PDB file of C-alpha atoms in Angstrom:
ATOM      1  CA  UNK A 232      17.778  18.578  10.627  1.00 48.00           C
ATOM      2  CA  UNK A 233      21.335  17.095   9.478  1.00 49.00           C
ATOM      3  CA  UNK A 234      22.348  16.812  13.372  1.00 55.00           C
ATOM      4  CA  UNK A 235      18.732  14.334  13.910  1.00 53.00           C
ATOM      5  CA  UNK A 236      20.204  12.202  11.070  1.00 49.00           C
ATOM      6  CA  UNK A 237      23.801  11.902  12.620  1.00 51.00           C
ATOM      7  CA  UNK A 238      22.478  11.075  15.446  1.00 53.00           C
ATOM      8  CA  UNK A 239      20.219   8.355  13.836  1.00 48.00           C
ATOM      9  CA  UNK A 240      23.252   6.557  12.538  1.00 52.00           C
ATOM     10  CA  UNK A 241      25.222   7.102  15.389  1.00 52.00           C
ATOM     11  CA  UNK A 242      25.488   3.896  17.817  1.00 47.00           C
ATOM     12  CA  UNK A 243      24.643   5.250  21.525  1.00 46.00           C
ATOM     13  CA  UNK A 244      23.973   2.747  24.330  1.00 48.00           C
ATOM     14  CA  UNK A 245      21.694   5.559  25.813  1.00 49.00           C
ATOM     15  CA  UNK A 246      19.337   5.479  23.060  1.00 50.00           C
ATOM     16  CA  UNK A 247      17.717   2.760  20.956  1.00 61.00           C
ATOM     17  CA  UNK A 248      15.777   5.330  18.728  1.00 60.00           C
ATOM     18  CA  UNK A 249      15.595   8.838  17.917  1.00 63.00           C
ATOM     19  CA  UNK A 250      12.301  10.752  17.301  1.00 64.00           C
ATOM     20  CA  UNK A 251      12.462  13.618  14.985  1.00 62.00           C
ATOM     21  CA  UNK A 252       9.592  15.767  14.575  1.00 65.00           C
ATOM     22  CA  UNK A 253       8.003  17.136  11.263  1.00 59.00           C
ATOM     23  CA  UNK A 254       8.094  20.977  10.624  1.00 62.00           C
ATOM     24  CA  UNK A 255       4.687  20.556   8.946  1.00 62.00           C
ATOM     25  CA  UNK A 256       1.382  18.700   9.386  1.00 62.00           C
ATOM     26  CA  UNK A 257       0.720  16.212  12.029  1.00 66.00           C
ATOM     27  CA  UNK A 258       1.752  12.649  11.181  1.00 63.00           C
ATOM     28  CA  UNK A 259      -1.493  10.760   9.740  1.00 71.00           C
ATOM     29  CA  UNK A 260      -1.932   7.328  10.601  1.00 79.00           C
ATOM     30  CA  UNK A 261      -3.229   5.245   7.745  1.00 82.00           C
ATOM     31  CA  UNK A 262      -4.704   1.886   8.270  1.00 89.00           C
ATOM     32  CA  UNK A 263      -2.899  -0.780   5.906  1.00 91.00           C
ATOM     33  CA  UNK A 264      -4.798  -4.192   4.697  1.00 92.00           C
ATOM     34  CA  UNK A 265      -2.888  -7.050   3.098  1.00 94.00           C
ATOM     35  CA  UNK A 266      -5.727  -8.891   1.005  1.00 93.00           C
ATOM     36  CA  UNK A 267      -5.391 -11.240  -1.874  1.00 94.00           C
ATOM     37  CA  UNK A 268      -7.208 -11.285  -5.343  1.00 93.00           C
ATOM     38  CA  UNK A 269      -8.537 -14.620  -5.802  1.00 93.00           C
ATOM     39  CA  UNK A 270     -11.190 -13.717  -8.875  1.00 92.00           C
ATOM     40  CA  UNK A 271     -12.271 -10.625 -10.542  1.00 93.00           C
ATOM     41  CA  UNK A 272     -15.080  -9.955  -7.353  1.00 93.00           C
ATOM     42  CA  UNK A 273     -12.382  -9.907  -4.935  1.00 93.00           C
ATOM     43  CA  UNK A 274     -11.726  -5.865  -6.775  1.00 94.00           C
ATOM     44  CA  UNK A 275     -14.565  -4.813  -5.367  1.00 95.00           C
ATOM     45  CA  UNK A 276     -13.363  -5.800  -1.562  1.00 95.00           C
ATOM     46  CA  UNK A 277      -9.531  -3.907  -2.199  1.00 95.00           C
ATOM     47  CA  UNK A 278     -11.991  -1.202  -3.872  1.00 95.00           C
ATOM     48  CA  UNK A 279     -13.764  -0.943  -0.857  1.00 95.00           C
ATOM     49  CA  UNK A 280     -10.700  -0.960   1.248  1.00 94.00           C
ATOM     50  CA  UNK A 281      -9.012   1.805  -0.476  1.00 94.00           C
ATOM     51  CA  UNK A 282     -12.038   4.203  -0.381  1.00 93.00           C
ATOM     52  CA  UNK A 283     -11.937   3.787   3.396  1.00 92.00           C
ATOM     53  CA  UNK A 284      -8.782   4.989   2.925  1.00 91.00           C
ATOM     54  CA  UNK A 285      -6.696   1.924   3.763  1.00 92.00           C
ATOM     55  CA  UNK A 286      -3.314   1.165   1.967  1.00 93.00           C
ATOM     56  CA  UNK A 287      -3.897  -2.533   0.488  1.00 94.00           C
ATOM     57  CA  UNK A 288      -1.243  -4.566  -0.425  1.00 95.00           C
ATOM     58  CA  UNK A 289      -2.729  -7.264  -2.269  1.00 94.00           C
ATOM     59  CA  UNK A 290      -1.224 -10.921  -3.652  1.00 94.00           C
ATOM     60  CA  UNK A 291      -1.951 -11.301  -7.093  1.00 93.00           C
ATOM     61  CA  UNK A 292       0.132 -14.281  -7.512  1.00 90.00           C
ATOM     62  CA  UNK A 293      -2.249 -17.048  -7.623  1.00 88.00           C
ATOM     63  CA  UNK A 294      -4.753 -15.757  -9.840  1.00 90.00           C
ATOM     64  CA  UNK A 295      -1.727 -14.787 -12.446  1.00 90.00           C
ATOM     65  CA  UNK A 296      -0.837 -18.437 -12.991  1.00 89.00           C
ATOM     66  CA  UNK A 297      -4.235 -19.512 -13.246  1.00 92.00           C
ATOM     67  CA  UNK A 298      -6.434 -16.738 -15.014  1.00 90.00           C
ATOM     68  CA  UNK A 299      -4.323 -13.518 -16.096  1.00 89.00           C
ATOM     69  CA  UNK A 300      -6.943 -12.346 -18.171  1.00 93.00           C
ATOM     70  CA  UNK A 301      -9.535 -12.089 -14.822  1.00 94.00           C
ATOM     71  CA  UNK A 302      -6.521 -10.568 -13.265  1.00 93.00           C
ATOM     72  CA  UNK A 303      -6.163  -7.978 -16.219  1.00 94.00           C
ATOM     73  CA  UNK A 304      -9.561  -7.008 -15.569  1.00 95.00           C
ATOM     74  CA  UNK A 305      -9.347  -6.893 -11.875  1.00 94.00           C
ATOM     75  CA  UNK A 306      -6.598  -4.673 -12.150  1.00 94.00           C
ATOM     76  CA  UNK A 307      -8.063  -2.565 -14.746  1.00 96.00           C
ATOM     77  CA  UNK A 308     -11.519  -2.104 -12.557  1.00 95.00           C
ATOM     78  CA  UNK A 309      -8.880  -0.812  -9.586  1.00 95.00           C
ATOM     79  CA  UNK A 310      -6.918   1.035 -12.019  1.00 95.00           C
ATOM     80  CA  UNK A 311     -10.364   3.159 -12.941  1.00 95.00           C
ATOM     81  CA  UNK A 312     -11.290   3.603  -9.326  1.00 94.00           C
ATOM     82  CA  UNK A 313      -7.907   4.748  -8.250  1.00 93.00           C
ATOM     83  CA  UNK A 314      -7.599   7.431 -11.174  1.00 93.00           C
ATOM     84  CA  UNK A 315     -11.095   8.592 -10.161  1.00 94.00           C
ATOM     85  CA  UNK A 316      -9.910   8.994  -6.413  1.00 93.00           C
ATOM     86  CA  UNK A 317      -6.663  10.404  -6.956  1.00 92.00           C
ATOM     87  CA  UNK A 318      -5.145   7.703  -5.670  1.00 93.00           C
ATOM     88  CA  UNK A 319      -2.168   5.296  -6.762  1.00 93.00           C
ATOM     89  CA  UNK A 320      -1.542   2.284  -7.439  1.00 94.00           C
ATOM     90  CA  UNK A 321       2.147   0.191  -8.090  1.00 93.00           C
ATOM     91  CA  UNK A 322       2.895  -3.319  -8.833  1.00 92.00           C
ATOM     92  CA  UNK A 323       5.782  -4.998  -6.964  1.00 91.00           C
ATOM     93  CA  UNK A 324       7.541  -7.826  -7.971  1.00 88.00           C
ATOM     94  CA  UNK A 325       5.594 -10.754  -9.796  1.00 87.00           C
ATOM     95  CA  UNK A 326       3.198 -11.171  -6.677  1.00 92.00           C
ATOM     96  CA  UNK A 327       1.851  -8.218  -4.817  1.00 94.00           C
ATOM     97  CA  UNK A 328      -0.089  -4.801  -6.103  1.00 94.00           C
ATOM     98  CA  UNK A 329       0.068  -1.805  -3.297  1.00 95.00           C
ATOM     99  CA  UNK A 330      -2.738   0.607  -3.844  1.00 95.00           C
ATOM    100  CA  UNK A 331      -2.903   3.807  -1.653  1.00 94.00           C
ATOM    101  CA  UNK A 332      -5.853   6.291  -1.465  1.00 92.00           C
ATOM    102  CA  UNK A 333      -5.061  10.002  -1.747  1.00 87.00           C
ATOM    103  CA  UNK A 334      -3.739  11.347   1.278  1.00 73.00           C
TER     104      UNK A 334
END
């Protein structure tokens, strides 16, 4: 396994990439959705989303200058859903939420 990573940060001319394969499961694709919460309804779209098991990265920015109490609830309703899934959910920065089903 160390001798794939040298070789990732080696420079070759022979190779642009290296694949190294996984001792365990198959890789799992999972679909990913960038969506934006506009008003407290819009949680039931990334909801929707995430129990389709997509990995939403939604904006949040716009609704947090203009309503952060909808956006408290919004939040809290995905929050809820995600705990009841087993799923996760992280804010990043000031403008974007990333919530992930289980996997």
């Amino acid at each position: 396994m160390l001798d794939d990573l040298k070789s990732i940060f080696k420079s070759s001319s022979e190779e642009e990439y290296a694949e190294l394969e996984f001792a365990g499961e198959e890789a799992k694709h999972v679909p990913i959705v960038i969506d934006k919460i506009e008003n407290f309804t819009c949680a039931d779209r990334i909801i929707r989303h995430v129990r389709e098991g997509k990995i939403v990265f939604a904006r949040i920015k716009d609704i947090k200058n203009t309503n952060s109490d909808e956006l408290r609830r919004a939040v809290q309703k995905i929050k809820n859903v995600c705990i009841s899934i087993d799923g996760d959910m992280v804010g990043v920065g000031d403008e974007w939420l990333v919530i992930a089903p289980s996997l």
